[in-house]
PDB file of N, CA and C in Angstrom:
ATOM      1  N   UNK N 194     -61.207 102.244  13.616  1.00 89.00           N
ATOM      2  CA  UNK N 194     -60.450 103.344  14.083  1.00 89.00           C
ATOM      3  C   UNK N 194     -61.953 104.309  14.183  1.00 89.00           C
ATOM      4  N   UNK N 195     -61.980 104.743  13.245  1.00 90.00           N
ATOM      5  CA  UNK N 195     -63.045 105.864  13.378  1.00 90.00           C
ATOM      6  C   UNK N 195     -64.422 105.758  14.168  1.00 90.00           C
ATOM      7  N   UNK N 196     -64.406 104.155  14.371  1.00 94.00           N
ATOM      8  CA  UNK N 196     -66.008 104.539  14.961  1.00 94.00           C
ATOM      9  C   UNK N 196     -65.265 104.467  17.156  1.00 94.00           C
ATOM     10  N   UNK N 197     -64.484 104.544  17.147  1.00 95.00           N
ATOM     11  CA  UNK N 197     -63.373 103.933  18.259  1.00 95.00           C
ATOM     12  C   UNK N 197     -63.529 105.886  18.426  1.00 95.00           C
ATOM     13  N   UNK N 198     -62.853 105.915  17.456  1.00 95.00           N
ATOM     14  CA  UNK N 198     -63.465 107.739  17.342  1.00 95.00           C
ATOM     15  C   UNK N 198     -64.208 108.670  17.835  1.00 95.00           C
ATOM     16  N   UNK N 199     -65.193 107.838  17.047  1.00 96.00           N
ATOM     17  CA  UNK N 199     -67.220 108.673  17.344  1.00 96.00           C
ATOM     18  C   UNK N 199     -67.101 108.238  18.996  1.00 96.00           C
ATOM     19  N   UNK N 200     -67.223 106.856  19.171  1.00 96.00           N
ATOM     20  CA  UNK N 200     -67.269 106.131  20.483  1.00 96.00           C
ATOM     21  C   UNK N 200     -66.851 106.914  21.833  1.00 96.00           C
ATOM     22  N   UNK N 201     -65.610 107.482  21.133  1.00 96.00           N
ATOM     23  CA  UNK N 201     -65.006 107.962  22.654  1.00 96.00           C
ATOM     24  C   UNK N 201     -65.412 109.885  22.848  1.00 96.00           C
ATOM     25  N   UNK N 202     -65.953 110.110  21.978  1.00 96.00           N
ATOM     26  CA  UNK N 202     -66.242 111.871  21.645  1.00 96.00           C
ATOM     27  C   UNK N 202     -67.311 111.971  22.243  1.00 96.00           C
ATOM     28  N   UNK N 203     -68.393 110.774  22.081  1.00 97.00           N
ATOM     29  CA  UNK N 203     -69.945 110.127  23.029  1.00 97.00           C
ATOM     30  C   UNK N 203     -70.055 110.563  24.453  1.00 97.00           C
ATOM     31  N   UNK N 204     -68.118 109.182  24.219  1.00 97.00           N
ATOM     32  CA  UNK N 204     -68.596 108.950  25.828  1.00 97.00           C
ATOM     33  C   UNK N 204     -68.199 110.270  26.226  1.00 97.00           C
ATOM     34  N   UNK N 205     -67.315 110.900  25.704  1.00 95.00           N
ATOM     35  CA  UNK N 205     -66.573 112.508  25.886  1.00 95.00           C
ATOM     36  C   UNK N 205     -67.706 113.833  26.654  1.00 95.00           C
ATOM     37  N   UNK N 206     -68.316 113.681  25.468  1.00 96.00           N
ATOM     38  CA  UNK N 206     -69.267 114.318  25.747  1.00 96.00           C
ATOM     39  C   UNK N 206     -70.722 114.198  27.000  1.00 96.00           C
ATOM     40  N   UNK N 207     -70.874 112.932  26.957  1.00 96.00           N
ATOM     41  CA  UNK N 207     -71.622 112.321  28.039  1.00 96.00           C
ATOM     42  C   UNK N 207     -71.220 112.332  29.920  1.00 96.00           C
ATOM     43  N   UNK N 208     -69.994 111.968  29.665  1.00 95.00           N
ATOM     44  CA  UNK N 208     -69.677 111.656  30.776  1.00 95.00           C
ATOM     45  C   UNK N 208     -68.695 113.273  31.173  1.00 95.00           C
ATOM     46  N   UNK N 209     -68.571 114.242  30.846  1.00 96.00           N
ATOM     47  CA  UNK N 209     -67.581 115.310  31.203  1.00 96.00           C
ATOM     48  C   UNK N 209     -68.694 116.121  31.096  1.00 96.00           C
ATOM     49  N   UNK N 210     -68.754 116.896  31.995  1.00 94.00           N
ATOM     50  CA  UNK N 210     -69.681 118.804  32.286  1.00 94.00           C
ATOM     51  C   UNK N 210     -69.283 119.647  30.984  1.00 94.00           C
ATOM     52  N   UNK N 211     -70.497 120.316  30.981  1.00 91.00           N
ATOM     53  CA  UNK N 211     -70.178 121.206  30.319  1.00 91.00           C
ATOM     54  C   UNK N 211     -69.454 121.774  30.224  1.00 91.00           C
ATOM     55  N   UNK N 212     -68.733 122.473  31.565  1.00 90.00           N
ATOM     56  CA  UNK N 212     -68.580 124.145  31.544  1.00 90.00           C
ATOM     57  C   UNK N 212     -66.784 123.738  32.270  1.00 90.00           C
ATOM     58  N   UNK N 213     -66.566 122.325  31.909  1.00 94.00           N
ATOM     59  CA  UNK N 213     -65.176 121.761  32.023  1.00 94.00           C
ATOM     60  C   UNK N 213     -63.737 122.899  31.672  1.00 94.00           C
ATOM     61  N   UNK N 214     -62.707 122.118  31.590  1.00 96.00           N
ATOM     62  CA  UNK N 214     -62.321 122.732  29.999  1.00 96.00           C
ATOM     63  C   UNK N 214     -60.424 122.017  29.774  1.00 96.00           C
ATOM     64  N   UNK N 215     -60.475 121.709  29.183  1.00 96.00           N
ATOM     65  CA  UNK N 215     -59.107 119.754  29.252  1.00 96.00           C
ATOM     66  C   UNK N 215     -57.945 120.472  27.792  1.00 96.00           C
ATOM     67  N   UNK N 216     -57.626 119.830  27.913  1.00 95.00           N
ATOM     68  CA  UNK N 216     -55.976 120.268  27.581  1.00 95.00           C
ATOM     69  C   UNK N 216     -56.213 119.759  25.783  1.00 95.00           C
ATOM     70  N   UNK N 217     -56.067 120.489  24.868  1.00 93.00           N
ATOM     71  CA  UNK N 217     -56.002 120.799  23.656  1.00 93.00           C
ATOM     72  C   UNK N 217     -54.196 120.587  22.992  1.00 93.00           C
ATOM     73  N   UNK N 218     -53.756 120.419  23.780  1.00 93.00           N
ATOM     74  CA  UNK N 218     -52.185 120.680  23.259  1.00 93.00           C
ATOM     75  C   UNK N 218     -51.048 119.925  23.882  1.00 93.00           C
ATOM     76  N   UNK N 219     -49.902 119.517  23.867  1.00 91.00           N
ATOM     77  CA  UNK N 219     -48.990 118.761  24.731  1.00 91.00           C
ATOM     78  C   UNK N 219     -47.523 119.334  23.960  1.00 91.00           C
ATOM     79  N   UNK N 220     -46.738 119.683  25.036  1.00 92.00           N
ATOM     80  CA  UNK N 220     -45.259 119.985  24.108  1.00 92.00           C
ATOM     81  C   UNK N 220     -44.317 118.876  24.756  1.00 92.00           C
ATOM     82  N   UNK N 221     -43.757 119.232  23.810  1.00 94.00           N
ATOM     83  CA  UNK N 221     -42.118 118.318  23.735  1.00 94.00           C
ATOM     84  C   UNK N 221     -42.328 117.344  25.011  1.00 94.00           C
ATOM     85  N   UNK N 222     -42.360 118.308  26.902  1.00 92.00           N
ATOM     86  CA  UNK N 222     -42.292 117.973  27.863  1.00 92.00           C
ATOM     87  C   UNK N 222     -43.161 116.616  27.854  1.00 92.00           C
ATOM     88  N   UNK N 223     -44.475 117.145  27.378  1.00 87.00           N
ATOM     89  CA  UNK N 223     -45.760 116.637  27.834  1.00 87.00           C
ATOM     90  C   UNK N 223     -46.848 117.211  29.019  1.00 87.00           C
ATOM     91  N   UNK N 224     -46.277 118.317  28.477  1.00 91.00           N
ATOM     92  CA  UNK N 224     -46.898 118.999  29.634  1.00 91.00           C
ATOM     93  C   UNK N 224     -47.377 120.289  28.550  1.00 91.00           C
ATOM     94  N   UNK N 225     -49.501 120.304  29.586  1.00 92.00           N
ATOM     95  CA  UNK N 225     -49.909 120.924  28.874  1.00 92.00           C
ATOM     96  C   UNK N 225     -49.982 122.180  28.251  1.00 92.00           C
ATOM     97  N   UNK N 226     -49.936 122.788  26.833  1.00 94.00           N
ATOM     98  CA  UNK N 226     -49.146 123.571  27.064  1.00 94.00           C
ATOM     99  C   UNK N 226     -50.605 124.368  26.091  1.00 94.00           C
ATOM    100  N   UNK N 227     -52.186 124.425  25.602  1.00 95.00           N
ATOM    101  CA  UNK N 227     -53.004 125.271  25.643  1.00 95.00           C
ATOM    102  C   UNK N 227     -54.467 124.310  26.471  1.00 95.00           C
ATOM    103  N   UNK N 228     -55.399 124.867  26.599  1.00 95.00           N
ATOM    104  CA  UNK N 228     -56.780 124.573  27.132  1.00 95.00           C
ATOM    105  C   UNK N 228     -57.461 125.469  26.592  1.00 95.00           C
ATOM    106  N   UNK N 229     -59.080 124.357  26.253  1.00 95.00           N
ATOM    107  CA  UNK N 229     -60.170 124.554  25.403  1.00 95.00           C
ATOM    108  C   UNK N 229     -61.333 124.083  26.142  1.00 95.00           C
ATOM    109  N   UNK N 230     -62.380 124.956  25.994  1.00 95.00           N
ATOM    110  CA  UNK N 230     -63.610 124.458  26.527  1.00 95.00           C
ATOM    111  C   UNK N 230     -64.056 122.417  26.203  1.00 95.00           C
ATOM    112  N   UNK N 231     -64.707 121.943  26.778  1.00 94.00           N
ATOM    113  CA  UNK N 231     -65.543 120.907  25.983  1.00 94.00           C
ATOM    114  C   UNK N 231     -65.774 120.116  24.753  1.00 94.00           C
ATOM    115  N   UNK N 232     -66.165 121.622  24.550  1.00 95.00           N
ATOM    116  CA  UNK N 232     -67.518 121.229  23.597  1.00 95.00           C
ATOM    117  C   UNK N 232     -66.154 121.221  22.080  1.00 95.00           C
ATOM    118  N   UNK N 233     -65.433 122.267  22.154  1.00 95.00           N
ATOM    119  CA  UNK N 233     -64.577 122.477  20.817  1.00 95.00           C
ATOM    120  C   UNK N 233     -63.226 121.641  21.465  1.00 95.00           C
ATOM    121  N   UNK N 234     -62.910 120.866  22.569  1.00 96.00           N
ATOM    122  CA  UNK N 234     -61.837 119.422  22.624  1.00 96.00           C
ATOM    123  C   UNK N 234     -62.604 118.564  22.295  1.00 96.00           C
ATOM    124  N   UNK N 235     -63.519 118.502  22.368  1.00 96.00           N
ATOM    125  CA  UNK N 235     -64.002 117.241  22.235  1.00 96.00           C
ATOM    126  C   UNK N 235     -64.401 116.474  20.375  1.00 96.00           C
ATOM    127  N   UNK N 236     -64.222 118.325  20.206  1.00 97.00           N
ATOM    128  CA  UNK N 236     -65.386 118.453  18.905  1.00 97.00           C
ATOM    129  C   UNK N 236     -63.833 118.225  17.752  1.00 97.00           C
ATOM    130  N   UNK N 237     -62.548 118.767  17.830  1.00 96.00           N
ATOM    131  CA  UNK N 237     -61.598 119.209  16.988  1.00 96.00           C
ATOM    132  C   UNK N 237     -61.037 118.080  16.338  1.00 96.00           C
ATOM    133  N   UNK N 238     -61.040 117.160  17.173  1.00 96.00           N
ATOM    134  CA  UNK N 238     -60.110 115.272  16.764  1.00 96.00           C
ATOM    135  C   UNK N 238     -62.041 115.076  15.392  1.00 96.00           C
ATOM    136  N   UNK N 239     -62.161 114.242  16.017  1.00 97.00           N
ATOM    137  CA  UNK N 239     -63.219 114.318  15.234  1.00 97.00           C
ATOM    138  C   UNK N 239     -63.413 115.476  13.420  1.00 97.00           C
ATOM    139  N   UNK N 240     -63.838 116.343  13.942  1.00 97.00           N
ATOM    140  CA  UNK N 240     -63.510 117.000  12.645  1.00 97.00           C
ATOM    141  C   UNK N 240     -62.285 116.956  11.875  1.00 97.00           C
ATOM    142  N   UNK N 241     -61.381 116.681  12.873  1.00 96.00           N
ATOM    143  CA  UNK N 241     -59.854 117.191  11.808  1.00 96.00           C
ATOM    144  C   UNK N 241     -60.066 115.933  10.503  1.00 96.00           C
ATOM    145  N   UNK N 242     -60.292 114.930  12.098  1.00 96.00           N
ATOM    146  CA  UNK N 242     -60.224 113.634  10.669  1.00 96.00           C
ATOM    147  C   UNK N 242     -61.371 112.733  10.019  1.00 96.00           C
ATOM    148  N   UNK N 243     -62.369 113.800   9.927  1.00 96.00           N
ATOM    149  CA  UNK N 243     -64.282 113.932   8.647  1.00 96.00           C
ATOM    150  C   UNK N 243     -62.779 114.735   7.487  1.00 96.00           C
ATOM    151  N   UNK N 244     -62.324 116.032   7.558  1.00 97.00           N
ATOM    152  CA  UNK N 244     -61.411 116.330   6.678  1.00 97.00           C
ATOM    153  C   UNK N 244     -60.621 115.336   6.204  1.00 97.00           C
ATOM    154  N   UNK N 245     -59.413 115.561   6.763  1.00 95.00           N
ATOM    155  CA  UNK N 245     -58.823 114.853   5.745  1.00 95.00           C
ATOM    156  C   UNK N 245     -59.813 113.426   5.113  1.00 95.00           C
ATOM    157  N   UNK N 246     -60.449 112.712   5.854  1.00 94.00           N
ATOM    158  CA  UNK N 246     -60.573 111.571   5.221  1.00 94.00           C
ATOM    159  C   UNK N 246     -61.714 112.274   3.798  1.00 94.00           C
ATOM    160  N   UNK N 247     -62.275 113.491   3.957  1.00 94.00           N
ATOM    161  CA  UNK N 247     -62.666 114.134   2.510  1.00 94.00           C
ATOM    162  C   UNK N 247     -61.807 114.613   1.722  1.00 94.00           C
ATOM    163  N   UNK N 248     -60.869 115.065   2.417  1.00 91.00           N
ATOM    164  CA  UNK N 248     -59.869 115.980   1.025  1.00 91.00           C
ATOM    165  C   UNK N 248     -59.213 114.414   0.478  1.00 91.00           C
ATOM    166  N   UNK N 249     -58.969 113.421   1.050  1.00 88.00           N
ATOM    167  CA  UNK N 249     -58.749 111.574   0.288  1.00 88.00           C
ATOM    168  C   UNK N 249     -59.397 111.713  -0.233  1.00 88.00           C
ATOM    169  N   UNK N 250     -60.918 111.350  -0.395  1.00 89.00           N
ATOM    170  CA  UNK N 250     -61.609 111.064  -0.779  1.00 89.00           C
ATOM    171  C   UNK N 250     -62.138 112.142  -2.331  1.00 89.00           C
ATOM    172  N   UNK N 251     -61.784 113.829  -2.397  1.00 88.00           N
ATOM    173  CA  UNK N 251     -61.821 114.324  -3.139  1.00 88.00           C
ATOM    174  C   UNK N 251     -60.396 113.794  -3.712  1.00 88.00           C
ATOM    175  N   UNK N 252     -59.223 114.169  -4.024  1.00 84.00           N
ATOM    176  CA  UNK N 252     -58.239 113.603  -4.862  1.00 84.00           C
ATOM    177  C   UNK N 252     -58.433 112.232  -4.949  1.00 84.00           C
ATOM    178  N   UNK N 253     -59.053 111.055  -4.778  1.00 83.00           N
ATOM    179  CA  UNK N 253     -59.332 110.362  -5.365  1.00 83.00           C
ATOM    180  C   UNK N 253     -60.634 110.270  -6.224  1.00 83.00           C
ATOM    181  N   UNK N 254     -61.372 110.619  -5.863  1.00 84.00           N
ATOM    182  CA  UNK N 254     -62.431 110.782  -7.043  1.00 84.00           C
ATOM    183  C   UNK N 254     -62.235 111.365  -8.212  1.00 84.00           C
ATOM    184  N   UNK N 255     -61.631 112.659  -8.520  1.00 83.00           N
ATOM    185  CA  UNK N 255     -61.142 113.749  -8.603  1.00 83.00           C
ATOM    186  C   UNK N 255     -59.911 113.965  -9.517  1.00 83.00           C
ATOM    187  N   UNK N 256     -59.049 113.157  -9.228  1.00 76.00           N
ATOM    188  CA  UNK N 256     -57.658 113.292  -8.563  1.00 76.00           C
ATOM    189  C   UNK N 256     -57.396 112.654 -10.255  1.00 76.00           C
ATOM    190  N   UNK N 257     -56.048 113.046 -10.439  1.00 76.00           N
ATOM    191  CA  UNK N 257     -55.523 112.400 -12.219  1.00 76.00           C
ATOM    192  C   UNK N 257     -56.307 110.738 -12.240  1.00 76.00           C
ATOM    193  N   UNK N 258     -56.426 110.176 -13.396  1.00 72.00           N
ATOM    194  CA  UNK N 258     -56.521 108.938 -13.196  1.00 72.00           C
ATOM    195  C   UNK N 258     -55.645 108.075 -13.469  1.00 72.00           C
ATOM    196  N   UNK N 259     -54.671 108.479 -13.833  1.00 71.00           N
ATOM    197  CA  UNK N 259     -52.667 108.181 -14.256  1.00 71.00           C
ATOM    198  C   UNK N 259     -52.872 107.666 -12.609  1.00 71.00           C
ATOM    199  N   UNK N 260     -52.863 108.295 -11.719  1.00 71.00           N
ATOM    200  CA  UNK N 260     -51.910 107.959 -10.426  1.00 71.00           C
ATOM    201  C   UNK N 260     -53.161 107.247  -9.104  1.00 71.00           C
ATOM    202  N   UNK N 261     -54.673 107.473  -9.782  1.00 71.00           N
ATOM    203  CA  UNK N 261     -55.290 106.769  -8.637  1.00 71.00           C
ATOM    204  C   UNK N 261     -54.979 105.546  -8.173  1.00 71.00           C
ATOM    205  N   UNK N 262     -54.440 104.586  -8.873  1.00 69.00           N
ATOM    206  CA  UNK N 262     -53.888 103.209  -8.575  1.00 69.00           C
ATOM    207  C   UNK N 262     -52.712 103.549  -7.222  1.00 69.00           C
ATOM    208  N   UNK N 263     -52.794 104.574  -7.628  1.00 74.00           N
ATOM    209  CA  UNK N 263     -50.993 104.387  -6.436  1.00 74.00           C
ATOM    210  C   UNK N 263     -51.867 105.039  -5.538  1.00 74.00           C
ATOM    211  N   UNK N 264     -52.407 106.169  -5.756  1.00 77.00           N
ATOM    212  CA  UNK N 264     -52.162 106.918  -4.497  1.00 77.00           C
ATOM    213  C   UNK N 264     -53.576 106.179  -3.742  1.00 77.00           C
ATOM    214  N   UNK N 265     -54.280 105.164  -4.325  1.00 82.00           N
ATOM    215  CA  UNK N 265     -55.021 104.453  -3.520  1.00 82.00           C
ATOM    216  C   UNK N 265     -54.151 103.373  -2.515  1.00 82.00           C
ATOM    217  N   UNK N 266     -53.409 103.518  -2.795  1.00 81.00           N
ATOM    218  CA  UNK N 266     -53.020 101.882  -1.838  1.00 81.00           C
ATOM    219  C   UNK N 266     -52.534 103.310  -0.512  1.00 81.00           C
ATOM    220  N   UNK N 267     -51.733 104.581  -1.335  1.00 82.00           N
ATOM    221  CA  UNK N 267     -51.441 104.999  -0.093  1.00 82.00           C
ATOM    222  C   UNK N 267     -52.050 105.980   0.407  1.00 82.00           C
ATOM    223  N   UNK N 268     -53.325 105.861   0.088  1.00 85.00           N
ATOM    224  CA  UNK N 268     -54.864 106.507   1.348  1.00 85.00           C
ATOM    225  C   UNK N 268     -54.771 104.894   2.552  1.00 85.00           C
ATOM    226  N   UNK N 269     -54.652 103.991   1.924  1.00 86.00           N
ATOM    227  CA  UNK N 269     -55.349 103.199   2.340  1.00 86.00           C
ATOM    228  C   UNK N 269     -54.038 103.088   3.268  1.00 86.00           C
ATOM    229  N   UNK N 270     -53.296 103.338   3.275  1.00 89.00           N
ATOM    230  CA  UNK N 270     -52.079 102.837   4.125  1.00 89.00           C
ATOM    231  C   UNK N 270     -51.901 104.310   5.274  1.00 89.00           C
ATOM    232  N   UNK N 271     -52.325 105.314   4.937  1.00 90.00           N
ATOM    233  CA  UNK N 271     -52.700 106.790   5.749  1.00 90.00           C
ATOM    234  C   UNK N 271     -53.805 106.933   6.306  1.00 90.00           C
ATOM    235  N   UNK N 272     -54.238 106.367   5.917  1.00 93.00           N
ATOM    236  CA  UNK N 272     -56.003 107.188   6.825  1.00 93.00           C
ATOM    237  C   UNK N 272     -56.287 105.932   7.493  1.00 93.00           C
ATOM    238  N   UNK N 273     -55.743 105.318   7.851  1.00 94.00           N
ATOM    239  CA  UNK N 273     -55.686 104.459   9.497  1.00 94.00           C
ATOM    240  C   UNK N 273     -54.826 105.160   9.970  1.00 94.00           C
ATOM    241  N   UNK N 274     -53.997 105.014   9.773  1.00 95.00           N
ATOM    242  CA  UNK N 274     -52.434 105.658  10.727  1.00 95.00           C
ATOM    243  C   UNK N 274     -53.039 106.981  11.476  1.00 95.00           C
ATOM    244  N   UNK N 275     -53.206 108.067  10.052  1.00 95.00           N
ATOM    245  CA  UNK N 275     -54.247 109.162  10.803  1.00 95.00           C
ATOM    246  C   UNK N 275     -55.588 109.002  12.017  1.00 95.00           C
ATOM    247  N   UNK N 276     -56.439 107.842  11.374  1.00 96.00           N
ATOM    248  CA  UNK N 276     -57.446 108.058  12.237  1.00 96.00           C
ATOM    249  C   UNK N 276     -56.943 107.631  13.289  1.00 96.00           C
ATOM    250  N   UNK N 277     -56.199 106.394  13.869  1.00 96.00           N
ATOM    251  CA  UNK N 277     -55.151 106.105  15.017  1.00 96.00           C
ATOM    252  C   UNK N 277     -54.488 107.397  16.023  1.00 96.00           C
ATOM    253  N   UNK N 278     -54.201 107.615  15.022  1.00 96.00           N
ATOM    254  CA  UNK N 278     -52.800 108.945  15.924  1.00 96.00           C
ATOM    255  C   UNK N 278     -54.401 110.119  16.413  1.00 96.00           C
ATOM    256  N   UNK N 279     -55.086 109.711  15.522  1.00 97.00           N
ATOM    257  CA  UNK N 279     -56.274 111.287  16.707  1.00 97.00           C
ATOM    258  C   UNK N 279     -57.209 110.598  17.566  1.00 97.00           C
ATOM    259  N   UNK N 280     -57.746 108.870  17.351  1.00 97.00           N
ATOM    260  CA  UNK N 280     -58.228 108.653  18.033  1.00 97.00           C
ATOM    261  C   UNK N 280     -57.072 108.060  19.476  1.00 97.00           C
ATOM    262  N   UNK N 281     -55.792 108.409  19.656  1.00 96.00           N
ATOM    263  CA  UNK N 281     -55.206 108.466  20.814  1.00 96.00           C
ATOM    264  C   UNK N 281     -55.434 109.961  21.448  1.00 96.00           C
ATOM    265  N   UNK N 282     -54.859 110.451  20.688  1.00 95.00           N
ATOM    266  CA  UNK N 282     -55.669 112.128  20.930  1.00 95.00           C
ATOM    267  C   UNK N 282     -56.167 112.410  22.298  1.00 95.00           C
ATOM    268  N   UNK N 283     -57.384 112.513  21.514  1.00 96.00           N
ATOM    269  CA  UNK N 283     -58.843 111.686  21.687  1.00 96.00           C
ATOM    270  C   UNK N 283     -58.793 111.088  23.631  1.00 96.00           C
ATOM    271  N   UNK N 284     -59.033 110.108  23.141  1.00 96.00           N
ATOM    272  CA  UNK N 284     -58.409 109.221  24.603  1.00 96.00           C
ATOM    273  C   UNK N 284     -57.724 110.505  25.347  1.00 96.00           C
ATOM    274  N   UNK N 285     -57.080 110.323  25.166  1.00 95.00           N
ATOM    275  CA  UNK N 285     -56.070 111.637  26.230  1.00 95.00           C
ATOM    276  C   UNK N 285     -56.869 112.753  26.709  1.00 95.00           C
ATOM    277  N   UNK N 286     -57.384 113.504  25.816  1.00 96.00           N
ATOM    278  CA  UNK N 286     -58.230 114.150  25.941  1.00 96.00           C
ATOM    279  C   UNK N 286     -59.681 114.112  26.467  1.00 96.00           C
ATOM    280  N   UNK N 287     -60.363 112.584  27.046  1.00 96.00           N
ATOM    281  CA  UNK N 287     -61.280 112.123  27.469  1.00 96.00           C
ATOM    282  C   UNK N 287     -61.130 111.862  28.833  1.00 96.00           C
ATOM    283  N   UNK N 288     -60.290 111.178  28.936  1.00 95.00           N
ATOM    284  CA  UNK N 288     -59.489 110.339  30.007  1.00 95.00           C
ATOM    285  C   UNK N 288     -58.620 111.827  31.221  1.00 95.00           C
ATOM    286  N   UNK N 289     -58.216 112.801  30.426  1.00 94.00           N
ATOM    287  CA  UNK N 289     -58.192 114.253  30.934  1.00 94.00           C
ATOM    288  C   UNK N 289     -59.320 114.559  31.640  1.00 94.00           C
ATOM    289  N   UNK N 290     -60.174 114.808  31.018  1.00 94.00           N
ATOM    290  CA  UNK N 290     -60.999 114.918  31.667  1.00 94.00           C
ATOM    291  C   UNK N 290     -62.064 115.070  32.631  1.00 94.00           C
ATOM    292  N   UNK N 291     -62.374 113.087  32.814  1.00 91.00           N
ATOM    293  CA  UNK N 291     -62.347 112.266  33.725  1.00 91.00           C
ATOM    294  C   UNK N 291     -61.588 112.889  34.678  1.00 91.00           C
ATOM    295  N   UNK N 292     -60.695 113.321  35.186  1.00 85.00           N
ATOM    296  CA  UNK N 292     -59.457 113.893  36.135  1.00 85.00           C
ATOM    297  C   UNK N 292     -60.577 114.897  37.153  1.00 85.00           C
TER     298      UNK N 292
END
C-alpha cells in the first residue's frame, strides 16, 4: 500500500499540470468542500502517512516495554488500513486532477 501511495503521488506530479487546483476535502454528500494547489494536494496524503508511520515507530521503539507485544499487533493491523485509506483518497485526488 505504501508503494502504491508513492506511485500514485509520482504519477500525479508527472501528469497533472502545476497550476491546477485539486479537491482535498469532501463533505458527507461527496461534494468538494475545499480545494488546494497541485503540490499541496498531492503531498498531503504521503506526508500524513509518513507522520503516522513515524509516530507508531516511536511508540514501539521508546514506549513501555511491557506493552510492546500488544502494541505491535495493533500497529500491524492498523497501519495497513490507514495507509489504504490514504491511498484511496490520493487516488480520488489524482483522478480529479486528470479530468
